[in-house]
Amino acid sequence: MGLIDTTFAPLPTSILADWGQNITYIKTITPRTYDPTTGNVTGADTTVTVKGVILRLNPRESEGLYQTTDLKVIIGSSELGTYYPTEADRIQYTQAGVTREAKIIAITSYRGDNPVMHTLIARPQ
């Protein structure tokens, strides 16, 4: 176990427990496929409740590649374990009393030997 794991791994969990909100993380187990003949979408998902902080994203971040509606979501790794988020995954969150879903479009993971926390850029659908 690296120094970053022993020093920093517990920090996101305690901070997000105090300041975070519940977010449903939707892991894609099998990729979604669309059948244009029937209109059916197939694929398998599993959900995990994680604590996270949702922030407004400044469109000028990352050379202006993002939209004004995109979100920055910071989550720890305690609920996901050694799983790394992918762009096939999604999140569900509550905004103004309404459950919304967003597709993950970019991921930055901070890690030592294991993930410590993840910053996700998500686009509401």
PDB file of N, CA and C in Angstrom, residues 2-58:
ATOM      1  N   GLY A   2       0.632   2.169  -0.919  1.00  0.00           N
ATOM      2  CA  GLY A   2       1.444   3.360  -1.059  1.00  0.00           C
ATOM      3  C   GLY A   2       1.113   4.415  -0.021  1.00  0.00           C
ATOM      4  N   LEU A   3       1.990   5.391   0.079  1.00  0.00           N
ATOM      5  CA  LEU A   3       1.825   6.473   1.044  1.00  0.00           C
ATOM      6  C   LEU A   3       0.542   7.255   0.793  1.00  0.00           C
ATOM      7  N   ILE A   4       0.184   7.463  -0.486  1.00  0.00           N
ATOM      8  CA  ILE A   4      -1.053   8.198  -0.774  1.00  0.00           C
ATOM      9  C   ILE A   4      -2.273   7.445  -0.238  1.00  0.00           C
ATOM     10  N   ASP A   5      -2.230   6.118  -0.285  1.00  0.00           N
ATOM     11  CA  ASP A   5      -3.352   5.321   0.228  1.00  0.00           C
ATOM     12  C   ASP A   5      -3.502   5.491   1.736  1.00  0.00           C
ATOM     13  N   THR A   6      -2.426   5.379   2.474  1.00  0.00           N
ATOM     14  CA  THR A   6      -2.520   5.468   3.933  1.00  0.00           C
ATOM     15  C   THR A   6      -2.773   6.894   4.402  1.00  0.00           C
ATOM     16  N   THR A   7      -2.274   7.879   3.660  1.00  0.00           N
ATOM     17  CA  THR A   7      -2.424   9.277   4.069  1.00  0.00           C
ATOM     18  C   THR A   7      -3.757   9.872   3.632  1.00  0.00           C
ATOM     19  N   PHE A   8      -4.126   9.683   2.363  1.00  0.00           N
ATOM     20  CA  PHE A   8      -5.256  10.406   1.802  1.00  0.00           C
ATOM     21  C   PHE A   8      -6.531   9.588   1.590  1.00  0.00           C
ATOM     22  N   ALA A   9      -6.453   8.275   1.562  1.00  0.00           N
ATOM     23  CA  ALA A   9      -7.638   7.459   1.269  1.00  0.00           C
ATOM     24  C   ALA A   9      -8.817   7.723   2.203  1.00  0.00           C
ATOM     25  N   PRO A  10      -8.621   7.926   3.517  1.00  0.00           N
ATOM     26  CA  PRO A  10      -9.780   8.160   4.384  1.00  0.00           C
ATOM     27  C   PRO A  10     -10.411   9.552   4.244  1.00  0.00           C
ATOM     28  N   LEU A  11      -9.685  10.528   3.679  1.00  0.00           N
ATOM     29  CA  LEU A  11     -10.184  11.905   3.641  1.00  0.00           C
ATOM     30  C   LEU A  11     -11.459  12.091   2.829  1.00  0.00           C
ATOM     31  N   PRO A  12     -11.543  11.610   1.581  1.00  0.00           N
ATOM     32  CA  PRO A  12     -12.788  11.814   0.832  1.00  0.00           C
ATOM     33  C   PRO A  12     -14.005  11.219   1.532  1.00  0.00           C
ATOM     34  N   THR A  13     -13.843  10.064   2.148  1.00  0.00           N
ATOM     35  CA  THR A  13     -14.975   9.420   2.812  1.00  0.00           C
ATOM     36  C   THR A  13     -15.525  10.291   3.929  1.00  0.00           C
ATOM     37  N   SER A  14     -14.651  10.839   4.775  1.00  0.00           N
ATOM     38  CA  SER A  14     -15.138  11.652   5.894  1.00  0.00           C
ATOM     39  C   SER A  14     -15.681  12.994   5.421  1.00  0.00           C
ATOM     40  N   ILE A  15     -15.056  13.611   4.436  1.00  0.00           N
ATOM     41  CA  ILE A  15     -15.539  14.902   3.930  1.00  0.00           C
ATOM     42  C   ILE A  15     -16.882  14.736   3.226  1.00  0.00           C
ATOM     43  N   LEU A  16     -16.994  13.714   2.371  1.00  0.00           N
ATOM     44  CA  LEU A  16     -18.240  13.498   1.634  1.00  0.00           C
ATOM     45  C   LEU A  16     -19.366  13.040   2.545  1.00  0.00           C
ATOM     46  N   ALA A  17     -19.046  12.357   3.634  1.00  0.00           N
ATOM     47  CA  ALA A  17     -20.079  11.965   4.591  1.00  0.00           C
ATOM     48  C   ALA A  17     -20.731  13.202   5.205  1.00  0.00           C
ATOM     49  N   ASP A  18     -19.934  14.241   5.434  1.00  0.00           N
ATOM     50  CA  ASP A  18     -20.454  15.485   6.022  1.00  0.00           C
ATOM     51  C   ASP A  18     -21.088  16.414   4.986  1.00  0.00           C
ATOM     52  N   TRP A  19     -20.492  16.531   3.814  1.00  0.00           N
ATOM     53  CA  TRP A  19     -20.890  17.540   2.855  1.00  0.00           C
ATOM     54  C   TRP A  19     -21.579  16.995   1.614  1.00  0.00           C
ATOM     55  N   GLY A  20     -21.507  15.703   1.402  1.00  0.00           N
ATOM     56  CA  GLY A  20     -22.048  15.132   0.173  1.00  0.00           C
ATOM     57  C   GLY A  20     -23.527  14.821   0.242  1.00  0.00           C
ATOM     58  N   GLN A  21     -24.092  14.547  -0.893  1.00  0.00           N
ATOM     59  CA  GLN A  21     -25.479  14.106  -0.997  1.00  0.00           C
ATOM     60  C   GLN A  21     -25.475  12.702  -1.587  1.00  0.00           C
ATOM     61  N   ASN A  22     -26.576  11.985  -1.399  1.00  0.00           N
ATOM     62  CA  ASN A  22     -26.682  10.652  -1.973  1.00  0.00           C
ATOM     63  C   ASN A  22     -26.865  10.754  -3.478  1.00  0.00           C
ATOM     64  N   ILE A  23     -26.060   9.993  -4.189  1.00  0.00           N
ATOM     65  CA  ILE A  23     -26.111   9.914  -5.642  1.00  0.00           C
ATOM     66  C   ILE A  23     -26.191   8.439  -5.999  1.00  0.00           C
ATOM     67  N   THR A  24     -27.043   8.101  -6.935  1.00  0.00           N
ATOM     68  CA  THR A  24     -27.106   6.726  -7.409  1.00  0.00           C
ATOM     69  C   THR A  24     -26.143   6.593  -8.577  1.00  0.00           C
ATOM     70  N   TYR A  25     -25.140   5.762  -8.378  1.00  0.00           N
ATOM     71  CA  TYR A  25     -24.156   5.504  -9.429  1.00  0.00           C
ATOM     72  C   TYR A  25     -24.620   4.266 -10.192  1.00  0.00           C
ATOM     73  N   ILE A  26     -24.759   4.386 -11.500  1.00  0.00           N
ATOM     74  CA  ILE A  26     -25.257   3.291 -12.329  1.00  0.00           C
ATOM     75  C   ILE A  26     -24.088   2.731 -13.138  1.00  0.00           C
ATOM     76  N   LYS A  27     -23.637   1.533 -12.751  1.00  0.00           N
ATOM     77  CA  LYS A  27     -22.544   0.864 -13.450  1.00  0.00           C
ATOM     78  C   LYS A  27     -23.124   0.052 -14.606  1.00  0.00           C
ATOM     79  N   THR A  28     -22.553   0.199 -15.774  1.00  0.00           N
ATOM     80  CA  THR A  28     -22.970  -0.585 -16.921  1.00  0.00           C
ATOM     81  C   THR A  28     -22.202  -1.893 -16.908  1.00  0.00           C
ATOM     82  N   ILE A  29     -22.935  -3.001 -16.722  1.00  0.00           N
ATOM     83  CA  ILE A  29     -22.296  -4.313 -16.689  1.00  0.00           C
ATOM     84  C   ILE A  29     -22.094  -4.835 -18.102  1.00  0.00           C
ATOM     85  N   THR A  30     -23.132  -4.746 -18.917  1.00  0.00           N
ATOM     86  CA  THR A  30     -23.008  -5.088 -20.338  1.00  0.00           C
ATOM     87  C   THR A  30     -23.434  -3.867 -21.139  1.00  0.00           C
ATOM     88  N   PRO A  31     -22.710  -3.554 -22.204  1.00  0.00           N
ATOM     89  CA  PRO A  31     -23.002  -2.339 -22.969  1.00  0.00           C
ATOM     90  C   PRO A  31     -24.436  -2.307 -23.498  1.00  0.00           C
ATOM     91  N   ARG A  32     -24.965  -1.107 -23.602  1.00  0.00           N
ATOM     92  CA  ARG A  32     -26.299  -0.936 -24.165  1.00  0.00           C
ATOM     93  C   ARG A  32     -26.219  -1.045 -25.675  1.00  0.00           C
ATOM     94  N   THR A  33     -27.183  -1.744 -26.229  1.00  0.00           N
ATOM     95  CA  THR A  33     -27.291  -1.846 -27.682  1.00  0.00           C
ATOM     96  C   THR A  33     -28.707  -1.478 -28.084  1.00  0.00           C
ATOM     97  N   TYR A  34     -28.821  -0.890 -29.238  1.00  0.00           N
ATOM     98  CA  TYR A  34     -30.117  -0.443 -29.741  1.00  0.00           C
ATOM     99  C   TYR A  34     -30.458  -1.242 -30.981  1.00  0.00           C
ATOM    100  N   ASP A  35     -31.654  -1.796 -31.013  1.00  0.00           N
ATOM    101  CA  ASP A  35     -32.155  -2.527 -32.180  1.00  0.00           C
ATOM    102  C   ASP A  35     -33.094  -1.585 -32.930  1.00  0.00           C
ATOM    103  N   PRO A  36     -32.667  -1.059 -34.081  1.00  0.00           N
ATOM    104  CA  PRO A  36     -33.500  -0.094 -34.809  1.00  0.00           C
ATOM    105  C   PRO A  36     -34.798  -0.695 -35.351  1.00  0.00           C
ATOM    106  N   THR A  37     -34.839  -2.008 -35.513  1.00  0.00           N
ATOM    107  CA  THR A  37     -36.045  -2.650 -36.023  1.00  0.00           C
ATOM    108  C   THR A  37     -37.147  -2.656 -34.976  1.00  0.00           C
ATOM    109  N   THR A  38     -36.803  -3.031 -33.750  1.00  0.00           N
ATOM    110  CA  THR A  38     -37.803  -3.123 -32.685  1.00  0.00           C
ATOM    111  C   THR A  38     -37.858  -1.883 -31.799  1.00  0.00           C
ATOM    112  N   GLY A  39     -36.774  -1.104 -31.811  1.00  0.00           N
ATOM    113  CA  GLY A  39     -36.710   0.066 -30.930  1.00  0.00           C
ATOM    114  C   GLY A  39     -36.300  -0.285 -29.509  1.00  0.00           C
ATOM    115  N   ASN A  40     -35.918  -1.544 -29.264  1.00  0.00           N
ATOM    116  CA  ASN A  40     -35.535  -1.982 -27.922  1.00  0.00           C
ATOM    117  C   ASN A  40     -34.075  -1.657 -27.626  1.00  0.00           C
ATOM    118  N   VAL A  41     -33.839  -1.255 -26.384  1.00  0.00           N
ATOM    119  CA  VAL A  41     -32.483  -1.037 -25.895  1.00  0.00           C
ATOM    120  C   VAL A  41     -32.204  -2.137 -24.884  1.00  0.00           C
ATOM    121  N   THR A  42     -31.105  -2.852 -25.064  1.00  0.00           N
ATOM    122  CA  THR A  42     -30.746  -3.918 -24.137  1.00  0.00           C
ATOM    123  C   THR A  42     -29.415  -3.592 -23.469  1.00  0.00           C
ATOM    124  N   GLY A  43     -29.175  -4.213 -22.342  1.00  0.00           N
ATOM    125  CA  GLY A  43     -27.950  -4.018 -21.573  1.00  0.00           C
ATOM    126  C   GLY A  43     -28.280  -4.195 -20.107  1.00  0.00           C
ATOM    127  N   ALA A  44     -27.276  -4.483 -19.314  1.00  0.00           N
ATOM    128  CA  ALA A  44     -27.503  -4.702 -17.892  1.00  0.00           C
ATOM    129  C   ALA A  44     -26.740  -3.675 -17.061  1.00  0.00           C
ATOM    130  N   ASP A  45     -27.397  -3.193 -16.020  1.00  0.00           N
ATOM    131  CA  ASP A  45     -26.812  -2.203 -15.115  1.00  0.00           C
ATOM    132  C   ASP A  45     -26.912  -2.705 -13.684  1.00  0.00           C
ATOM    133  N   THR A  46     -26.077  -2.148 -12.830  1.00  0.00           N
ATOM    134  CA  THR A  46     -26.205  -2.337 -11.396  1.00  0.00           C
ATOM    135  C   THR A  46     -26.036  -0.967 -10.747  1.00  0.00           C
ATOM    136  N   THR A  47     -26.703  -0.746  -9.637  1.00  0.00           N
ATOM    137  CA  THR A  47     -26.652   0.569  -8.998  1.00  0.00           C
ATOM    138  C   THR A  47     -25.989   0.488  -7.626  1.00  0.00           C
ATOM    139  N   VAL A  48     -25.316   1.580  -7.280  1.00  0.00           N
ATOM    140  CA  VAL A  48     -24.667   1.726  -5.986  1.00  0.00           C
ATOM    141  C   VAL A  48     -24.953   3.141  -5.500  1.00  0.00           C
ATOM    142  N   THR A  49     -25.335   3.291  -4.233  1.00  0.00           N
ATOM    143  CA  THR A  49     -25.521   4.621  -3.679  1.00  0.00           C
ATOM    144  C   THR A  49     -24.177   5.116  -3.160  1.00  0.00           C
ATOM    145  N   VAL A  50     -23.757   6.284  -3.641  1.00  0.00           N
ATOM    146  CA  VAL A  50     -22.487   6.877  -3.234  1.00  0.00           C
ATOM    147  C   VAL A  50     -22.757   8.273  -2.674  1.00  0.00           C
ATOM    148  N   LYS A  51     -21.825   8.758  -1.895  1.00  0.00           N
ATOM    149  CA  LYS A  51     -21.882  10.147  -1.437  1.00  0.00           C
ATOM    150  C   LYS A  51     -21.039  10.970  -2.392  1.00  0.00           C
ATOM    151  N   GLY A  52     -21.569  12.123  -2.784  1.00  0.00           N
ATOM    152  CA  GLY A  52     -20.832  12.969  -3.708  1.00  0.00           C
ATOM    153  C   GLY A  52     -21.234  14.421  -3.575  1.00  0.00           C
ATOM    154  N   VAL A  53     -20.420  15.263  -4.152  1.00  0.00           N
ATOM    155  CA  VAL A  53     -20.691  16.698  -4.203  1.00  0.00           C
ATOM    156  C   VAL A  53     -20.861  17.068  -5.671  1.00  0.00           C
ATOM    157  N   ILE A  54     -21.976  17.739  -5.966  1.00  0.00           N
ATOM    158  CA  ILE A  54     -22.259  18.166  -7.332  1.00  0.00           C
ATOM    159  C   ILE A  54     -21.987  19.659  -7.422  1.00  0.00           C
ATOM    160  N   LEU A  55     -21.154  20.034  -8.373  1.00  0.00           N
ATOM    161  CA  LEU A  55     -20.755  21.428  -8.559  1.00  0.00           C
ATOM    162  C   LEU A  55     -21.107  21.882  -9.960  1.00  0.00           C
ATOM    163  N   ARG A  56     -21.312  23.174 -10.112  1.00  0.00           N
ATOM    164  CA  ARG A  56     -21.490  23.746 -11.441  1.00  0.00           C
ATOM    165  C   ARG A  56     -20.137  23.721 -12.127  1.00  0.00           C
ATOM    166  N   LEU A  57     -20.135  23.411 -13.393  1.00  0.00           N
ATOM    167  CA  LEU A  57     -18.906  23.361 -14.168  1.00  0.00           C
ATOM    168  C   LEU A  57     -18.765  24.651 -14.947  1.00  0.00           C
ATOM    169  N   ASN A  58     -17.623  25.254 -14.865  1.00  0.00           N
ATOM    170  CA  ASN A  58     -17.347  26.442 -15.658  1.00  0.00           C
ATOM    171  C   ASN A  58     -17.006  25.971 -17.069  1.00  0.00           C
TER     172      ASN A  58
END
